[in-house]
Coordinates of C-alpha atoms and ligand atoms in Angstrom, one line a residue:
X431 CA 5.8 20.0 2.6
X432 CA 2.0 21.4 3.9
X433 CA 2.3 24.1 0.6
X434 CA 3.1 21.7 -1.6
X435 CA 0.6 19.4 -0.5
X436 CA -2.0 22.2 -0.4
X437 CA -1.1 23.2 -3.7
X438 CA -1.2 20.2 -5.4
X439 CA -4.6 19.2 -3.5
X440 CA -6.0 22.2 -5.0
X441 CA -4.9 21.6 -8.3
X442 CA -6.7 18.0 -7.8
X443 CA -9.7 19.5 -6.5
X444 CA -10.0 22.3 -9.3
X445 CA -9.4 19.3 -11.9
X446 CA -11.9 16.9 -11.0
X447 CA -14.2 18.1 -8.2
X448 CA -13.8 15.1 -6.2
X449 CA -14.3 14.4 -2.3
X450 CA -12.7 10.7 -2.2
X451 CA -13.9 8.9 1.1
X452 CA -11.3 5.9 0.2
X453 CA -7.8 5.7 -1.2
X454 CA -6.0 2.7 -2.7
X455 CA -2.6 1.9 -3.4
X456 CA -2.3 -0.8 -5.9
X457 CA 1.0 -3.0 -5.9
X458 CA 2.8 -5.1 -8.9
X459 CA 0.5 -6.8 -11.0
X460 CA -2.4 -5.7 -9.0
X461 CA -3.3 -3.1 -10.9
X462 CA -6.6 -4.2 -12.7
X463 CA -8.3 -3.0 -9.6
X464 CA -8.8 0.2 -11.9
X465 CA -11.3 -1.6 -13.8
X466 CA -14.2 -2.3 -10.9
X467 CA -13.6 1.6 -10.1
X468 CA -16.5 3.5 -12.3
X469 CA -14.1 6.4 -13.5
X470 CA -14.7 9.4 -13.2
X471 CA -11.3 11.5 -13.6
X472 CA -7.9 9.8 -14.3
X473 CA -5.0 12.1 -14.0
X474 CA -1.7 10.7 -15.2
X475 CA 1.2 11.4 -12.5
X476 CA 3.6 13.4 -15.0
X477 CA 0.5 16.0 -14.7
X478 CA 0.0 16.3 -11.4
X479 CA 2.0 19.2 -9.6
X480 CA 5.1 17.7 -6.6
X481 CA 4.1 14.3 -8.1
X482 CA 7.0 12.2 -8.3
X483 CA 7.1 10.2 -11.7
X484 CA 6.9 6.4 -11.7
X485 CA 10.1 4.2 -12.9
X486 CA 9.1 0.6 -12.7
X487 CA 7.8 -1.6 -15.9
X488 CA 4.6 -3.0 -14.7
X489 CA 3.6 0.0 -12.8
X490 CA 1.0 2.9 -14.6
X491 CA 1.6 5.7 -13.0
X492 CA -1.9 7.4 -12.7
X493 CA -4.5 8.5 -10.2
X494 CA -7.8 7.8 -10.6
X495 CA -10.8 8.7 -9.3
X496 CA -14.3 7.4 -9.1
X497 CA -16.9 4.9 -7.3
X498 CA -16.9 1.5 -6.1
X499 CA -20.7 0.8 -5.5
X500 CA -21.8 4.1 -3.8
X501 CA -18.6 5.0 -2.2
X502 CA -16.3 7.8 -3.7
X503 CA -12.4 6.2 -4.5
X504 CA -9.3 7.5 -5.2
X505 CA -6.9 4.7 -6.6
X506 CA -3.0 5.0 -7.2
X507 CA -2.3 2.8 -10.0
X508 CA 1.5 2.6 -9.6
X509 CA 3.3 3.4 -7.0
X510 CA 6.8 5.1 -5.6
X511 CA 9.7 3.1 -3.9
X512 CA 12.4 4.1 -2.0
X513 CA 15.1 2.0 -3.9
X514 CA 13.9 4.1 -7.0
X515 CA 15.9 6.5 -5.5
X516 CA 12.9 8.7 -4.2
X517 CA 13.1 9.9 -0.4
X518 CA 10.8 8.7 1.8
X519 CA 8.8 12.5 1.7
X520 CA 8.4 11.7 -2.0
X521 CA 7.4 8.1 -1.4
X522 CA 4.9 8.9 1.1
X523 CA 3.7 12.7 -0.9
X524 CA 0.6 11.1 -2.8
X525 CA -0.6 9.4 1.0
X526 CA -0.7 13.4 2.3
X527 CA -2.5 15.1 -0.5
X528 CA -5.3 11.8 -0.5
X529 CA -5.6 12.5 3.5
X530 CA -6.0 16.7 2.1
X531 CA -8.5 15.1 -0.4
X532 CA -10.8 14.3 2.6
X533 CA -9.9 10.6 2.2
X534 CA -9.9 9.0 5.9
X535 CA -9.3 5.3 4.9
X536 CA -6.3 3.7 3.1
X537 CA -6.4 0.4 1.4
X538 CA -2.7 -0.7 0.4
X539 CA -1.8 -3.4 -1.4
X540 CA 1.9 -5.3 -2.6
X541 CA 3.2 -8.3 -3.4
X542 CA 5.4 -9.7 -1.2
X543 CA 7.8 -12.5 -0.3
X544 CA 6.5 -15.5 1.8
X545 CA 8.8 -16.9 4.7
X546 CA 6.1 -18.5 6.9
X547 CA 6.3 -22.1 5.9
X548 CA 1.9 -22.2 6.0
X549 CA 1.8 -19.8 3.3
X550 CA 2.5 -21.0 -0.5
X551 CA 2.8 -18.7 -4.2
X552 CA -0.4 -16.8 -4.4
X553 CA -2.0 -16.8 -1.0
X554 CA -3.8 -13.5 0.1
X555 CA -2.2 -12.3 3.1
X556 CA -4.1 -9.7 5.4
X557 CA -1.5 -7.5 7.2
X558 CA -2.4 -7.1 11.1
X559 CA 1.4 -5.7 11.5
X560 CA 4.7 -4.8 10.4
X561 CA 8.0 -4.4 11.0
X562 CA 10.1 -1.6 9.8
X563 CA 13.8 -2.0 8.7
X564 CA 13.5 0.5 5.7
X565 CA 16.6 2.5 6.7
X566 CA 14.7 6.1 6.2
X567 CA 12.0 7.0 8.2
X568 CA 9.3 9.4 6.2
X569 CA 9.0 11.3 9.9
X570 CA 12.3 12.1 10.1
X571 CA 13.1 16.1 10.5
X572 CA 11.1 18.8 12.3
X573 CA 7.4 17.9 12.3
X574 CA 4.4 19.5 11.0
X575 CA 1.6 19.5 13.8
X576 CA -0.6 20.1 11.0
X577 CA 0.1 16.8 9.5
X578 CA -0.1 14.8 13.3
X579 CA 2.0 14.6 16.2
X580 CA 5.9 14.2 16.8
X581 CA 5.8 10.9 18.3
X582 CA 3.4 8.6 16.4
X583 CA 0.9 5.7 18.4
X584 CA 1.5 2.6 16.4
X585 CA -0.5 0.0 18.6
X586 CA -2.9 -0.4 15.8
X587 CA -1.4 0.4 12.2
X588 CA -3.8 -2.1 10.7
X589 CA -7.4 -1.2 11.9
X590 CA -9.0 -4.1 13.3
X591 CA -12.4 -3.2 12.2
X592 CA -11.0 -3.4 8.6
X593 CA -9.3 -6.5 9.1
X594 CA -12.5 -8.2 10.6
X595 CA -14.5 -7.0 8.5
X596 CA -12.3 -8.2 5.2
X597 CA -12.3 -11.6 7.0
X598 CA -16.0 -11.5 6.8
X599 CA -16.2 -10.8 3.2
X600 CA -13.7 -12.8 2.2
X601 CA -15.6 -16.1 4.0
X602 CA -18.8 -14.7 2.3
X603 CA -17.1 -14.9 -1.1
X604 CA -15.1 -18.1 -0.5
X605 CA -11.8 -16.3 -0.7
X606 CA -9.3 -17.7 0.9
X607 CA -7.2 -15.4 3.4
X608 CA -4.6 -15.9 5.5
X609 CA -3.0 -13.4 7.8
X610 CA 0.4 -12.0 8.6
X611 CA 3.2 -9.5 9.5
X612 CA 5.0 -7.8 7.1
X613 CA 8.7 -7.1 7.3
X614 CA 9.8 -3.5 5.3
X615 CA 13.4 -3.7 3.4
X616 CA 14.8 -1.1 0.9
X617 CA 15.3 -3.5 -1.9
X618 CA 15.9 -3.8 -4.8
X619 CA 17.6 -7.1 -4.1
X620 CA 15.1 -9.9 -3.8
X621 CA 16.9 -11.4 0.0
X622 CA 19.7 -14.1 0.3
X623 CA 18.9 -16.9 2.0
X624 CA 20.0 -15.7 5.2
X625 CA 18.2 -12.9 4.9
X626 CA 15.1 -14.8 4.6
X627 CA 16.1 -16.7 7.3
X628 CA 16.7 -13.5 9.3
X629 CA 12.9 -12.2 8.4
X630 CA 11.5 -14.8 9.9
X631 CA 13.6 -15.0 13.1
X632 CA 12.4 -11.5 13.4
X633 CA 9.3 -12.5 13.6
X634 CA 7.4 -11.7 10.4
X635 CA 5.8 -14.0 7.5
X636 CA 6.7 -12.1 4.3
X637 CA 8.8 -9.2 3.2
X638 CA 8.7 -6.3 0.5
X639 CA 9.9 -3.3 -0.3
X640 CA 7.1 -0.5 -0.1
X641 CA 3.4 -0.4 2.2
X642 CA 5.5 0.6 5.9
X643 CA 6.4 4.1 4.9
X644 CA 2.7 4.7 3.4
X645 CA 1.3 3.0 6.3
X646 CA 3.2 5.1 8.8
X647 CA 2.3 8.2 7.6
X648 CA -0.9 7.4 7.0
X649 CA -1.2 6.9 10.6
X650 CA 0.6 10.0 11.5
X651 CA -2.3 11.9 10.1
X652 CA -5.0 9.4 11.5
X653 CA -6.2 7.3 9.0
X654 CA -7.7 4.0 9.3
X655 CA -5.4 1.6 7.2
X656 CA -5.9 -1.8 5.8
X657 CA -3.3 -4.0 4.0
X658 CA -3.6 -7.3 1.7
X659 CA -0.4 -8.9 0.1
X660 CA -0.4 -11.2 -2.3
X661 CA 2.4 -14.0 -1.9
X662 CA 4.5 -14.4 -5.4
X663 CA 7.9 -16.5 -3.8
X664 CA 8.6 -18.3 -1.4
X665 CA 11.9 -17.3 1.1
X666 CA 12.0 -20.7 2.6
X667 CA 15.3 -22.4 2.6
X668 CA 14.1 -26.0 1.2
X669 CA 11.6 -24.6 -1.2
X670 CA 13.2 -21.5 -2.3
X671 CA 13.4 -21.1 -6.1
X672 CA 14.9 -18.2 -8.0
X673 CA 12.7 -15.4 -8.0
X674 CA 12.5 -12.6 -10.6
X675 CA 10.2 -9.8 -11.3
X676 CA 8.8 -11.2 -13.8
X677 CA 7.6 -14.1 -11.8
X678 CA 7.0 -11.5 -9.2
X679 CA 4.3 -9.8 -11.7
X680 CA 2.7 -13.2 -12.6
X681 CA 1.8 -14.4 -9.4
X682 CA 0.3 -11.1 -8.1
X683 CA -1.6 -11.0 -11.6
X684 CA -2.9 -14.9 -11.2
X685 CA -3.9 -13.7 -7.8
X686 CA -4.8 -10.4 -8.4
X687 CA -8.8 -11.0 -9.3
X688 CA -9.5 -12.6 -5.6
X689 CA -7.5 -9.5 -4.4
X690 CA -9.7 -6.8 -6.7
X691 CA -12.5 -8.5 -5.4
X692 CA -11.8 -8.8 -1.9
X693 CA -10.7 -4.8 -2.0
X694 CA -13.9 -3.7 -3.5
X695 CA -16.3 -5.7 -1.5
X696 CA -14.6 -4.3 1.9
X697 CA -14.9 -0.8 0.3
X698 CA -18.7 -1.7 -0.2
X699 CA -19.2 -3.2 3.2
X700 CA -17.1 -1.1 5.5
Ligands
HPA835 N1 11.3 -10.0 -1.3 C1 11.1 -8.7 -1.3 N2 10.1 -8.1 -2.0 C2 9.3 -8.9 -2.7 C3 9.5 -10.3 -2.8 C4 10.5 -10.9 -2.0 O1 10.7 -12.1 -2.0 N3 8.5 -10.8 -3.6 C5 7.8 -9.7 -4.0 N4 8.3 -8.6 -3.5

């Protein structure tokens, strides 16, 4: 894993030249972030070396890189899922070669399933925790000290300074923001009933299917991380209506300027 993320950071480096400070990991329909990043090299996954390839319609599959007011971004336009059939050292790869890229703080975005009965279709959810029930875990197997330790601190996945300070520029720009844990499951089922029922006996307030693997190795290596989900259905037993992707795609999109916003004027700020 450390050659082929060295090699493939190298190959980055020689392409573009670029020291990212930030990386972003857009989700469904939340891809438009792409446009308030001032490109400067997009390279599309299929020619990037160790790069898994990107299956999902909706999804780009490109890296770009380039600056959101003065600070230098690296932005995953499409992302990779376990139930896609990747392992989770494939899912989490690109989060390892942004880390080699010098970037030190990882915006992540999804859209997710609401089960707290506050939250409605389209809210912006900051993360503050999560709970994982993904049934791989990226750390799994001997570990590379040179990546970050065996046994992994995760008192603080979601930086608090990040959170506070997305609060603060979300009041500034009127954007509404709630907050929320975030329950991980391998999809690609959308959940029964009783399995949204079970998510939030457990203790969370919306669900999806990607962000905790990302998240935990992003900590392994010592990043600072910060997570916004966009709400696109609502688990709850009386309100529940049949949810698709396609519905899935048009909420996030709805929400997604509010969330473009919110993730560049934290990049700015922070
Ligand atoms: N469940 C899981 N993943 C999701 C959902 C959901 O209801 N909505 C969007 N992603």
């Amino acid at each position: 894993m450390w050659e082929k993320v060295q090699q493939t950071v190298e190959y980055i480096k020689n392409k573009t030249g670029f020291t990212p400070e930030y990386g972003v990991i857009l989700g469904s329909g939340l891809g438009g972030f792409a446009e308030d990043i001032t490109i400067e090299h997009s390279l599309p996954y299929h020619e990037i070396p160790n790069f898994p390839v990107s299956t999902v319609a909706g999804h780009k599959g490109r890296l770009i890189f380039g600056t959101v007011g003065s600070k230098k971004v690296v932005a995953m336009q499409g992302r990779f899922h376990y139930y896609e059939g990747y392992s989770m050292q494939e899912v989490t790869f690109p989060v390892r070669v942004m880390k080699h890229l010098g970037v030190r703080r990882l915006i992540v975005s999804n859209a997710s399933g609401g089960v707290n009965p506050y939250y409605h279709v389209g809210d912006i959810v900051i993360i503050y925790d999560h709970i994982n029930l993904m049934p791989e875990h990226p750390l799994r197997g001997k570990n590379d000290e040179r990546f970050g330790p065996r046994f992994v601190n995760m008192s603080e996945p979601y930086s608090r300074n990040m959170i506070n300070k997305a609060k603060e520029v979300a009041k500034n720009l009127n954007i509404e923001v709630k907050d929320g844990i975030y329950l991980g499951l391998q999809g690609p089922t959308f959940e029964t009933l009783s399995e949204y029922r079970m998510v939030k006996t457990l203790g969370a307030d919306c669900v999806g299917m990607s962000t905790v693997p990302e998240v935990i190795v992003a900590r392994h290596m010592d990043m600072e991380c910060f997570g916004v989900s966009v709400i696109t259905d609502m688990g709850n037993e009386d309100t529940i209506a049949e949810v698709n992707h396609e519905e899935v795609l048009q909420a996030a999109k709805k929400a997604e300027p509010k969330v473009r916003t919110l993730i560049a004027e934290l990049i700015k700020a922070y």
